[in-house]
CSV table of C-alpha atoms and ligand atoms in Angstrom, one decimal:
chain,number,residue,atom,x,y,z
A,359,UNK,CA,132.1,106.9,114.4
A,360,UNK,CA,128.8,108.2,113.2
A,361,UNK,CA,127.7,108.3,109.6
A,362,UNK,CA,125.3,110.8,108.2
A,363,UNK,CA,123.4,111.3,104.9
A,364,UNK,CA,126.1,111.6,102.4
A,365,UNK,CA,128.9,110.9,104.9
A,366,UNK,CA,131.2,108.0,104.3
A,367,UNK,CA,130.7,106.5,107.8
A,368,UNK,CA,133.3,104.4,109.6
A,369,UNK,CA,136.9,104.4,108.6
A,370,UNK,CA,138.5,101.0,107.9
A,371,UNK,CA,139.9,100.1,111.3
A,372,UNK,CA,137.7,102.0,113.8
A,373,UNK,CA,135.6,99.9,116.1
A,374,UNK,CA,132.3,101.3,117.3
A,375,UNK,CA,132.0,103.6,120.3
A,376,UNK,CA,128.9,105.7,120.5
A,377,UNK,CA,128.3,108.6,122.8
A,378,UNK,CA,125.2,107.0,124.2
A,379,UNK,CA,123.9,107.9,127.6
A,380,UNK,CA,122.0,104.6,128.1
A,381,UNK,CA,121.3,103.2,131.5
A,382,UNK,CA,123.8,100.4,132.5
A,383,UNK,CA,120.9,97.8,132.3
A,384,UNK,CA,119.8,99.1,128.9
A,385,UNK,CA,119.3,96.6,126.1
A,386,UNK,CA,121.9,96.7,123.4
A,387,UNK,CA,119.9,96.8,120.2
A,388,UNK,CA,121.5,96.3,116.9
A,389,UNK,CA,119.4,97.6,114.0
A,390,UNK,CA,120.6,96.3,110.6
A,391,UNK,CA,119.4,98.3,107.7
A,392,UNK,CA,119.2,102.1,107.5
A,393,UNK,CA,116.1,102.5,105.4
A,394,UNK,CA,112.9,104.0,106.7
A,395,UNK,CA,112.0,100.9,108.7
A,396,UNK,CA,115.4,100.6,110.4
A,397,UNK,CA,115.7,104.3,111.1
A,398,UNK,CA,112.3,104.2,112.7
A,399,UNK,CA,113.1,101.1,114.8
A,400,UNK,CA,116.3,102.9,115.9
A,401,UNK,CA,114.3,106.0,116.9
A,402,UNK,CA,111.8,104.2,119.1
A,403,UNK,CA,114.3,101.8,120.6
A,404,UNK,CA,116.5,104.7,121.6
A,405,UNK,CA,113.5,106.7,122.9
A,406,UNK,CA,112.8,103.6,125.1
A,407,UNK,CA,116.2,103.9,126.6
A,408,UNK,CA,118.1,101.2,124.6
A,409,UNK,CA,121.7,101.6,123.5
A,410,UNK,CA,121.1,101.5,119.7
A,411,UNK,CA,123.7,100.8,117.1
A,412,UNK,CA,122.6,100.9,113.4
A,413,UNK,CA,124.5,99.1,110.6
A,414,UNK,CA,124.1,99.5,106.9
A,415,UNK,CA,126.1,98.1,104.0
A,416,UNK,CA,126.1,101.3,102.1
A,417,UNK,CA,128.1,104.5,102.8
A,418,UNK,CA,125.0,106.5,103.9
A,419,UNK,CA,121.5,105.8,105.2
A,420,UNK,CA,118.2,105.9,103.4
A,421,UNK,CA,119.4,105.6,99.8
A,422,UNK,CA,116.1,104.2,98.5
A,423,UNK,CA,114.1,106.7,100.5
A,424,UNK,CA,116.1,109.5,98.8
A,425,UNK,CA,115.3,108.1,95.4
A,426,UNK,CA,111.7,107.7,96.3
A,427,UNK,CA,111.7,111.5,96.8
A,428,UNK,CA,113.0,112.1,93.2
A,429,UNK,CA,109.5,112.2,91.6
A,430,UNK,CA,107.9,113.6,94.8
A,431,UNK,CA,108.1,111.7,98.1
A,432,UNK,CA,104.7,110.2,98.6
A,433,UNK,CA,104.9,109.7,102.3
A,434,UNK,CA,101.4,108.4,103.0
A,435,UNK,CA,97.7,108.7,101.9
A,436,UNK,CA,94.8,110.7,103.3
A,437,UNK,CA,92.0,108.3,102.5
A,438,UNK,CA,89.9,106.8,105.3
A,439,UNK,CA,91.4,104.1,107.6
A,440,UNK,CA,89.3,101.2,106.1
A,441,UNK,CA,90.2,102.0,102.5
A,442,UNK,CA,93.8,102.5,103.5
A,443,UNK,CA,94.1,99.2,105.2
A,444,UNK,CA,92.3,97.4,102.3
A,445,UNK,CA,95.4,98.4,100.1
A,446,UNK,CA,97.4,95.6,101.9
A,447,UNK,CA,95.1,92.9,100.4
A,448,UNK,CA,95.6,89.5,102.0
A,449,UNK,CA,97.8,91.1,104.7
A,450,UNK,CA,95.4,93.8,105.7
A,451,UNK,CA,94.8,92.0,109.1
A,452,UNK,CA,98.4,92.1,110.1
A,453,UNK,CA,99.4,95.5,108.6
A,454,UNK,CA,96.2,97.0,110.0
A,455,UNK,CA,97.4,96.2,113.5
A,456,UNK,CA,100.7,98.1,112.8
A,457,UNK,CA,98.8,101.1,111.3
A,458,UNK,CA,96.4,101.2,114.3
A,459,UNK,CA,99.5,102.3,116.2
A,460,UNK,CA,101.1,104.5,113.6
A,461,UNK,CA,98.9,105.4,110.6
A,462,UNK,CA,98.7,108.1,108.1
A,463,UNK,CA,98.0,111.0,110.5
A,464,UNK,CA,100.8,109.8,112.8
A,465,UNK,CA,103.2,109.8,109.8
A,466,UNK,CA,102.3,113.4,109.0
A,467,UNK,CA,102.7,114.4,112.7
A,468,UNK,CA,106.1,112.7,112.8
A,469,UNK,CA,107.2,114.5,109.7
A,470,UNK,CA,106.1,117.8,111.3
A,471,UNK,CA,108.2,116.9,114.3
A,472,UNK,CA,111.2,116.8,111.9
A,473,UNK,CA,110.3,120.3,110.6
A,474,UNK,CA,108.7,119.0,107.4
A,475,UNK,CA,105.1,120.1,106.8
A,476,UNK,CA,103.0,117.9,104.4
A,477,UNK,CA,100.1,118.5,102.0
A,478,UNK,CA,97.4,116.4,100.5
A,479,UNK,CA,97.6,116.2,96.7
A,480,UNK,CA,94.5,116.0,94.4
A,481,UNK,CA,94.6,112.2,94.5
A,482,UNK,CA,94.7,112.1,98.3
A,483,UNK,CA,98.5,111.3,98.2
A,484,UNK,CA,100.5,113.1,101.0
A,485,UNK,CA,103.8,114.8,100.2
A,486,UNK,CA,106.2,117.0,102.0
A,487,UNK,CA,105.6,120.7,101.0
A,488,UNK,CA,108.7,120.8,98.9
A,489,UNK,CA,108.1,117.2,97.6
A,490,UNK,CA,111.7,116.2,98.6
A,491,UNK,CA,113.0,113.4,100.7
A,492,UNK,CA,116.5,114.9,101.5
A,493,UNK,CA,115.5,117.5,104.0
A,494,UNK,CA,113.4,115.0,105.9
A,495,UNK,CA,116.1,112.4,105.9
A,496,UNK,CA,118.8,114.9,106.9
A,497,UNK,CA,116.8,116.2,109.8
A,498,UNK,CA,115.9,112.6,110.9
A,499,UNK,CA,119.5,111.3,110.8
A,500,UNK,CA,120.7,114.4,112.7
A,501,UNK,CA,118.1,113.9,115.4
A,502,UNK,CA,118.9,110.2,115.7
A,503,UNK,CA,122.6,111.0,116.0
A,504,UNK,CA,121.9,113.7,118.6
A,505,UNK,CA,119.9,111.2,120.6
A,506,UNK,CA,122.8,108.8,120.7
A,507,UNK,CA,122.1,106.3,118.0
A,508,UNK,CA,125.4,105.0,116.6
A,509,UNK,CA,125.7,104.8,112.8
A,510,UNK,CA,128.1,102.2,111.3
A,511,UNK,CA,128.1,102.5,107.6
A,512,UNK,CA,129.7,100.2,105.0
A,513,UNK,CA,128.9,97.3,107.3
A,514,UNK,CA,127.4,94.4,105.4
A,515,UNK,CA,125.7,91.9,107.7
A,516,UNK,CA,126.8,88.3,106.9
A,517,UNK,CA,124.7,86.4,109.5
A,518,UNK,CA,125.7,85.1,112.9
A,519,UNK,CA,128.9,83.6,114.3
A,520,UNK,CA,128.8,80.3,116.2
A,521,UNK,CA,128.6,82.2,119.5
A,522,UNK,CA,125.6,84.1,118.2
A,523,UNK,CA,127.5,87.4,117.7
A,524,UNK,CA,126.5,89.3,114.6
A,525,UNK,CA,129.0,89.1,111.7
A,526,UNK,CA,129.7,92.1,109.5
A,527,UNK,CA,132.2,92.8,106.8
A,528,UNK,CA,133.4,96.3,106.4
A,529,UNK,CA,136.3,98.0,104.5
A,530,UNK,CA,138.7,97.1,107.3
A,531,UNK,CA,137.8,93.4,107.4
A,532,UNK,CA,135.4,91.3,109.4
A,533,UNK,CA,133.8,92.5,112.6
A,534,UNK,CA,131.8,90.6,115.3
A,535,UNK,CA,129.2,92.5,117.3
A,536,UNK,CA,127.4,91.4,120.4
A,537,UNK,CA,123.9,92.7,120.9
A,538,UNK,CA,121.0,91.8,123.2
A,539,UNK,CA,118.4,92.1,120.5
A,540,UNK,CA,118.5,92.7,116.8
A,541,UNK,CA,116.1,94.4,114.4
A,542,UNK,CA,116.5,93.3,110.8
A,543,UNK,CA,115.2,96.0,108.4
A,544,UNK,CA,117.0,94.8,105.3
A,545,UNK,CA,114.5,95.8,102.6
A,546,UNK,CA,113.3,93.7,99.7
A,547,UNK,CA,115.1,93.0,96.4
A,548,UNK,CA,114.2,95.9,94.1
A,549,UNK,CA,116.8,98.4,93.0
A,550,UNK,CA,119.7,96.5,94.7
A,551,UNK,CA,122.1,99.4,93.9
A,552,UNK,CA,120.3,101.3,96.6
A,553,UNK,CA,121.2,98.7,99.2
A,554,UNK,CA,118.5,96.1,99.5
A,555,UNK,CA,119.9,93.1,97.6
A,556,UNK,CA,118.0,90.4,99.4
A,557,UNK,CA,121.2,88.7,100.4
A,558,UNK,CA,119.5,88.1,103.8
A,559,UNK,CA,117.2,85.4,102.3
A,560,UNK,CA,119.6,82.5,102.6
A,561,UNK,CA,120.9,83.7,105.9
A,562,UNK,CA,117.4,83.4,107.4
A,563,UNK,CA,116.1,80.4,105.5
A,564,UNK,CA,119.1,78.3,106.6
A,565,UNK,CA,118.0,79.0,110.1
A,566,UNK,CA,114.6,77.7,109.3
A,567,UNK,CA,112.7,81.0,108.9
A,568,UNK,CA,109.8,80.7,106.5
A,569,UNK,CA,110.2,83.1,103.6
A,570,UNK,CA,107.7,83.6,100.7
A,571,UNK,CA,109.6,83.9,97.4
A,572,UNK,CA,110.5,87.5,96.6
A,573,UNK,CA,108.5,88.8,93.6
A,574,UNK,CA,108.4,92.1,91.8
A,575,UNK,CA,105.6,94.4,92.9
A,576,UNK,CA,104.6,97.7,91.3
A,577,UNK,CA,106.4,96.5,88.3
A,578,UNK,CA,106.3,96.7,84.5
A,579,UNK,CA,105.5,93.9,82.1
A,580,UNK,CA,107.0,92.6,78.8
A,581,UNK,CA,104.8,92.5,75.7
A,582,UNK,CA,107.4,91.9,73.0
A,583,UNK,CA,106.8,94.9,70.7
A,584,UNK,CA,107.9,94.8,67.1
A,585,UNK,CA,111.3,96.5,66.7
A,586,UNK,CA,109.6,99.2,64.6
A,587,UNK,CA,107.1,100.1,67.3
A,588,UNK,CA,109.7,99.9,70.1
A,589,UNK,CA,112.1,102.2,68.3
A,590,UNK,CA,109.4,104.8,67.5
A,591,UNK,CA,107.4,104.8,70.7
A,592,UNK,CA,109.5,103.6,73.7
A,593,UNK,CA,109.4,106.3,76.4
A,594,UNK,CA,106.1,107.7,75.2
A,595,UNK,CA,103.3,108.1,77.7
A,596,UNK,CA,99.7,107.0,77.2
A,597,UNK,CA,97.3,109.3,78.9
A,598,UNK,CA,94.5,109.3,79.6
A,599,UNK,CA,93.8,105.7,79.1
A,600,UNK,CA,91.7,103.0,80.7
A,601,UNK,CA,93.0,99.6,81.4
A,602,UNK,CA,90.5,96.7,81.7
A,603,UNK,CA,91.4,93.3,83.0
A,604,UNK,CA,89.3,90.3,83.7
A,605,UNK,CA,90.3,87.7,86.3
A,606,UNK,CA,89.9,83.9,86.0
A,607,UNK,CA,86.5,84.1,87.7
A,608,UNK,CA,85.3,86.7,85.2
A,609,UNK,CA,85.5,89.8,87.5
A,610,UNK,CA,86.5,92.8,85.4
A,611,UNK,CA,88.7,95.7,86.8
A,612,UNK,CA,88.6,99.0,84.9
A,613,UNK,CA,90.9,101.8,85.9
A,614,UNK,CA,91.8,105.1,84.3
A,615,UNK,CA,95.2,106.7,84.5
A,616,UNK,CA,98.4,106.8,82.6
A,617,UNK,CA,101.4,104.6,81.8
A,618,UNK,CA,104.5,104.6,79.6
A,619,UNK,CA,105.4,102.4,76.7
A,620,UNK,CA,108.9,100.9,77.2
A,621,UNK,CA,111.3,99.2,74.8
A,622,UNK,CA,109.9,95.8,75.8
A,623,UNK,CA,106.4,96.5,77.1
A,624,UNK,CA,104.6,98.8,79.6
A,625,UNK,CA,105.2,100.4,83.0
A,626,UNK,CA,104.0,103.3,85.1
A,627,UNK,CA,101.4,104.1,87.7
A,628,UNK,CA,98.3,102.6,86.0
A,629,UNK,CA,100.1,99.3,85.3
A,630,UNK,CA,101.6,99.3,88.8
A,631,UNK,CA,98.2,99.6,90.3
A,632,UNK,CA,97.1,96.3,88.7
A,633,UNK,CA,100.5,94.7,88.8
A,634,UNK,CA,100.0,92.3,91.7
A,635,UNK,CA,96.9,90.7,90.0
A,636,UNK,CA,98.6,90.7,86.5
A,637,UNK,CA,101.8,89.1,87.9
A,638,UNK,CA,99.8,86.4,89.7
A,639,UNK,CA,97.7,85.8,86.6
A,640,UNK,CA,100.8,85.3,84.5
A,641,UNK,CA,102.2,82.9,87.1
A,642,UNK,CA,99.1,80.9,87.0
A,643,UNK,CA,98.3,80.9,83.3
A,644,UNK,CA,101.6,81.7,81.5
A,645,UNK,CA,100.3,85.1,80.2
A,646,UNK,CA,97.4,87.5,80.6
A,647,UNK,CA,95.6,90.0,78.5
A,648,UNK,CA,94.7,93.6,79.3
A,649,UNK,CA,92.4,95.7,77.1
A,650,UNK,CA,93.0,99.4,76.6
A,651,UNK,CA,90.4,102.1,76.0
A,652,UNK,CA,92.5,104.7,74.2
A,653,UNK,CA,89.6,107.2,74.0
A,654,UNK,CA,88.1,107.2,77.4
A,655,UNK,CA,84.8,109.1,77.5
A,656,UNK,CA,84.1,108.7,73.8
A,657,UNK,CA,81.3,106.5,72.6
A,658,UNK,CA,82.1,103.6,70.2
A,659,UNK,CA,79.2,104.5,67.9
A,660,UNK,CA,80.2,108.1,67.5
A,661,UNK,CA,83.8,107.1,67.0
A,662,UNK,CA,82.8,104.7,64.2
A,663,UNK,CA,80.8,107.4,62.5
A,664,UNK,CA,83.7,109.8,62.7
A,665,UNK,CA,86.1,107.3,61.3
A,666,UNK,CA,83.7,106.4,58.5
A,667,UNK,CA,83.9,110.0,57.1
A,668,UNK,CA,85.4,110.1,53.6
A,669,UNK,CA,89.2,110.0,53.7
A,670,UNK,CA,89.8,111.5,50.3
A,671,UNK,CA,93.5,111.6,49.5
A,672,UNK,CA,94.6,111.9,53.2
A,673,UNK,CA,96.8,109.2,54.8
A,674,UNK,CA,95.2,106.9,57.2
A,675,UNK,CA,97.2,108.4,60.1
A,676,UNK,CA,96.1,111.9,59.1
A,677,UNK,CA,92.5,110.7,58.9
A,678,UNK,CA,92.6,109.1,62.4
A,679,UNK,CA,94.2,112.3,63.8
A,680,UNK,CA,91.5,114.6,62.2
A,681,UNK,CA,88.4,112.5,63.0
A,682,UNK,CA,89.3,110.6,66.1
A,683,UNK,CA,92.2,112.6,67.7
A,684,UNK,CA,94.3,109.5,67.4
A,685,UNK,CA,98.0,110.1,66.7
A,686,UNK,CA,101.5,109.3,68.0
A,687,UNK,CA,101.8,106.3,70.2
A,688,UNK,CA,98.0,105.6,70.1
A,689,UNK,CA,98.1,105.4,66.3
A,690,UNK,CA,101.2,103.3,66.6
A,691,UNK,CA,99.4,100.8,68.8
A,692,UNK,CA,96.7,100.4,66.2
A,693,UNK,CA,99.3,99.6,63.6
A,694,UNK,CA,101.0,97.3,66.0
A,695,UNK,CA,98.0,95.3,67.1
A,696,UNK,CA,95.4,95.3,64.3
A,697,UNK,CA,95.8,93.0,61.3
A,698,UNK,CA,96.7,95.1,58.2
A,699,UNK,CA,93.4,94.3,56.5
A,700,UNK,CA,91.4,95.8,59.4
A,701,UNK,CA,93.1,99.2,59.5
A,702,UNK,CA,90.7,100.6,56.9
A,703,UNK,CA,87.6,99.4,58.6
A,704,UNK,CA,86.0,102.1,60.8
A,705,UNK,CA,84.0,99.5,62.8
A,706,UNK,CA,87.1,97.5,63.6
A,707,UNK,CA,89.3,100.5,64.3
A,708,UNK,CA,86.7,102.0,66.6
A,709,UNK,CA,86.3,98.7,68.4
A,710,UNK,CA,90.1,98.5,68.8
A,711,UNK,CA,90.3,102.0,70.1
A,712,UNK,CA,87.8,101.1,72.9
A,713,UNK,CA,89.3,97.7,73.8
A,714,UNK,CA,92.7,97.2,72.3
A,715,UNK,CA,94.0,93.8,73.5
A,716,UNK,CA,97.6,93.5,74.7
A,717,UNK,CA,99.1,90.2,75.8
A,718,UNK,CA,101.4,90.6,78.8
A,719,UNK,CA,104.1,87.9,78.7
A,720,UNK,CA,106.0,88.3,81.9
A,721,UNK,CA,106.7,90.8,84.8
A,722,UNK,CA,109.9,92.7,84.6
A,723,UNK,CA,112.6,91.5,86.9
A,724,UNK,CA,112.5,92.2,90.6
A,725,UNK,CA,115.6,94.5,90.4
A,726,UNK,CA,113.6,96.9,88.3
A,727,UNK,CA,110.4,96.9,90.4
A,728,UNK,CA,109.4,99.7,92.7
A,729,UNK,CA,108.9,97.2,95.5
A,730,UNK,CA,108.9,93.6,96.6
A,731,UNK,CA,106.2,91.1,97.3
A,732,UNK,CA,107.0,88.1,99.5
A,733,UNK,CA,109.5,88.0,102.3
A,734,UNK,CA,109.5,86.7,105.9
A,735,UNK,CA,106.1,85.1,106.4
A,736,UNK,CA,103.9,86.6,109.0
A,737,UNK,CA,103.3,83.2,110.4
A,738,UNK,CA,107.0,83.1,111.3
A,739,UNK,CA,106.6,86.3,113.5
A,740,UNK,CA,104.8,87.1,116.7
A,741,UNK,CA,102.7,90.3,117.2
A,742,UNK,CA,105.9,92.2,118.1
A,743,UNK,CA,107.5,91.1,114.8
A,744,UNK,CA,110.0,88.9,116.5
A,745,UNK,CA,110.9,85.8,114.6
A,746,UNK,CA,109.4,83.0,116.7
A,747,UNK,CA,112.2,80.6,116.1
A,748,UNK,CA,114.9,83.2,116.8
A,749,UNK,CA,114.0,84.9,120.1
A,750,UNK,CA,115.4,88.4,120.2
A,751,UNK,CA,115.5,88.9,116.4
A,752,UNK,CA,112.9,91.2,115.1
A,753,UNK,CA,112.0,92.2,111.4
A,754,UNK,CA,110.5,95.2,109.9
A,755,UNK,CA,109.7,96.9,106.6
A,756,UNK,CA,109.7,95.6,103.0
A,757,UNK,CA,111.5,92.4,103.9
A,758,UNK,CA,108.2,91.1,105.4
A,759,UNK,CA,105.7,89.3,103.4
A,760,UNK,CA,103.2,92.0,102.5
A,761,UNK,CA,102.7,94.2,99.4
A,762,UNK,CA,100.8,97.4,98.5
A,763,UNK,CA,100.3,99.7,95.6
A,764,UNK,CA,102.2,103.0,95.3
A,765,UNK,CA,100.4,105.9,97.0
A,766,UNK,CA,102.4,106.2,100.2
A,767,UNK,CA,101.3,102.8,101.5
A,768,UNK,CA,104.7,101.3,101.2
A,769,UNK,CA,106.5,103.9,103.4
A,770,UNK,CA,103.7,104.0,105.9
A,771,UNK,CA,103.8,100.3,106.5
A,772,UNK,CA,107.6,100.3,106.7
A,773,UNK,CA,107.6,103.1,109.3
A,774,UNK,CA,104.8,101.5,111.3
A,775,UNK,CA,106.4,98.1,111.4
A,776,UNK,CA,109.8,99.7,112.3
A,777,UNK,CA,108.1,101.2,115.4
A,778,UNK,CA,106.6,97.9,116.5
A,779,UNK,CA,109.9,96.0,116.1
A,780,UNK,CA,112.1,98.8,117.6
A,781,UNK,CA,109.8,99.2,120.6
A,782,UNK,CA,109.7,95.5,121.3
A,783,UNK,CA,113.5,95.1,120.7
A,784,UNK,CA,114.2,97.7,123.4
A,785,UNK,CA,112.1,95.8,126.0
A,786,UNK,CA,112.6,92.1,125.0
A,787,UNK,CA,114.1,89.7,127.5
A,788,UNK,CA,117.8,88.9,126.8
A,789,UNK,CA,118.1,85.4,125.3
A,790,UNK,CA,121.0,83.2,124.3
A,791,UNK,CA,120.1,83.5,120.6
A,792,UNK,CA,121.3,87.1,120.5
A,793,UNK,CA,123.7,87.4,123.4
A,794,UNK,CA,126.9,85.4,123.8
B,1971,FAD,C1,112.1,104.5,92.6
B,1971,FAD,C2,111.3,104.3,93.8
B,1971,FAD,C3,110.4,105.2,94.2
B,1971,FAD,C4,109.6,104.9,95.4
B,1971,FAD,N1,108.7,105.9,95.8
B,1971,FAD,C5,107.9,105.6,96.9
B,1971,FAD,C6,107.0,106.6,97.3
B,1971,FAD,O1,106.9,107.7,96.8
B,1971,FAD,N2,106.2,106.3,98.4
B,1971,FAD,C7,106.3,105.1,99.1
B,1971,FAD,O2,105.6,104.8,100.0
B,1971,FAD,N3,107.3,104.2,98.7
B,1971,FAD,C8,108.1,104.4,97.6
B,1971,FAD,N4,109.0,103.5,97.3
B,1971,FAD,C9,109.2,102.3,98.1
B,1971,FAD,C10,110.0,102.6,99.4
B,1971,FAD,O3,111.1,103.4,99.1
B,1971,FAD,C11,110.4,101.3,100.1
B,1971,FAD,O4,109.2,100.6,100.3
B,1971,FAD,C12,111.1,101.6,101.4
B,1971,FAD,O5,112.3,102.3,101.2
B,1971,FAD,C13,111.4,100.2,102.1
B,1971,FAD,O6,112.0,100.6,103.3
B,1971,FAD,P1,112.9,99.5,104.1
B,1971,FAD,O7,113.5,100.2,105.3
B,1971,FAD,O8,112.0,98.3,104.4
B,1971,FAD,O9,114.0,99.0,103.1
B,1971,FAD,P2,115.1,99.9,102.3
B,1971,FAD,O10,114.7,101.3,102.2
B,1971,FAD,O11,115.4,99.1,101.1
B,1971,FAD,O12,116.3,99.8,103.3
B,1971,FAD,C14,117.0,98.6,103.6
B,1971,FAD,C15,118.4,99.0,104.0
B,1971,FAD,O13,119.1,97.8,104.4
B,1971,FAD,C16,120.4,97.8,104.0
B,1971,FAD,N5,120.9,96.4,103.8
B,1971,FAD,C17,120.4,95.5,103.0
B,1971,FAD,N6,121.1,94.3,103.2
B,1971,FAD,C18,122.0,94.6,104.1
B,1971,FAD,C19,123.1,93.8,104.7
B,1971,FAD,N7,123.3,92.5,104.4
B,1971,FAD,N8,123.9,94.4,105.6
B,1971,FAD,C20,123.7,95.7,106.0
B,1971,FAD,N9,122.8,96.5,105.4
B,1971,FAD,C21,121.9,95.9,104.5
B,1971,FAD,C22,120.4,98.5,102.7
B,1971,FAD,O14,121.6,99.1,102.3
B,1971,FAD,C23,119.3,99.6,102.9
B,1971,FAD,O15,119.8,100.8,103.4
B,1971,FAD,C24,109.8,103.8,96.1
B,1971,FAD,C25,110.8,102.8,95.7
B,1971,FAD,C26,111.5,103.1,94.6
B,1971,FAD,C27,112.6,102.1,94.1
């Protein structure tokens, strides 16, 4: 009855029986959601002696975690604790408490315990030595199964029955499960094909749980390129480039990095890093403008002099390439943004290369985002991450109302919150809300 990475999980008619060696008085903990937060909750609840059964709507656990490993699994970050916690912005107070119990060093130690050594990359990001998620996930699920955690895959949670049993639908039909406590670790709403489709939102809100609207985080933005520009340059990276953005109070942010031109706008690490502020500015003002320095490190005056050199019979593009090193997508941006009559003017072109304005119209949809902002409001939870109005029901991971940039901060907070919720769920008093 146990699922595994890549295994198909429960058959259609089988009802759960797990080889757990729990004490007779052990809490029966149902963990719903087999992403990093749920797996971690299951691990600590089982270690605390609970009988733990884990349910997930997909055929195998940790699908998003596996995809996260595709471009190199960024597990956590090696920067100092204060800088680390500041990444959680308005939620740094709450998330900081979780990280005090399970922070970056603990994540690395935990990975080592699963046979996966980590290294610190040049940017301070921490990765497994082989960069992959699959060996870590395989080893983790194997250890969980060996410890007695029961896996019930292809079980979609539908909410509660009248008698407070948990309702699931699986390939064989509907199934009702009785548990003493529940950990919900259902993820946000990004990349729903990987399992987290946010279908839990109405299930909790109809029970009066306060939920901040789910929004895209670490997302791309639409600009509305001309068809000519999109056809020629979609998929092309811009690097190195500096993005500058000024908030409504006049505070400017400047950051160097890289991003990619898409068919409709921009996406990639540098855009993601600013995406929360850009998203909120668009929500407040209808649109927002960023400025690009396409030639970081080059001085405007020198650039103007270079561009003012005689062009002779060369094309404009060839002239820019020779004297300013501007070609490909960067040249395409000049043609896209500058009025035609300014393209010959070295002063205007140099100024545009140092501060090219791009109007961002809207964030890309949540389904495409790397992560989700919004979720169960912290005010609805106690320090153990139990929903105050639903005693015995705990929450963890990305379904909570916090956000962070990429850099390992997402997984670290998911793992840390899973530990808090799982530990508390294994010890919580039994209540009528969760036991029939
Ligand atoms: C492309 C990509 C790359 C990423 N790279 C990184 C990275 O390198 N570093 C980093 O820190 N973060 C990264 N992230 C983000 C990170 O993967 C997530 O923050 C993390 O997986 C969230 O963990 P979670 O356990 O809260 O939710 P999830 O991993 O989303 O897991 C939720 C689980 O709940 C299950 N579920 C949902 N609803 C139901 C239901 N009704 N019934 C039963 N089961 C249900 C889902 O099937 C899923 O298995 C990346 C994300 C993406 C999309």
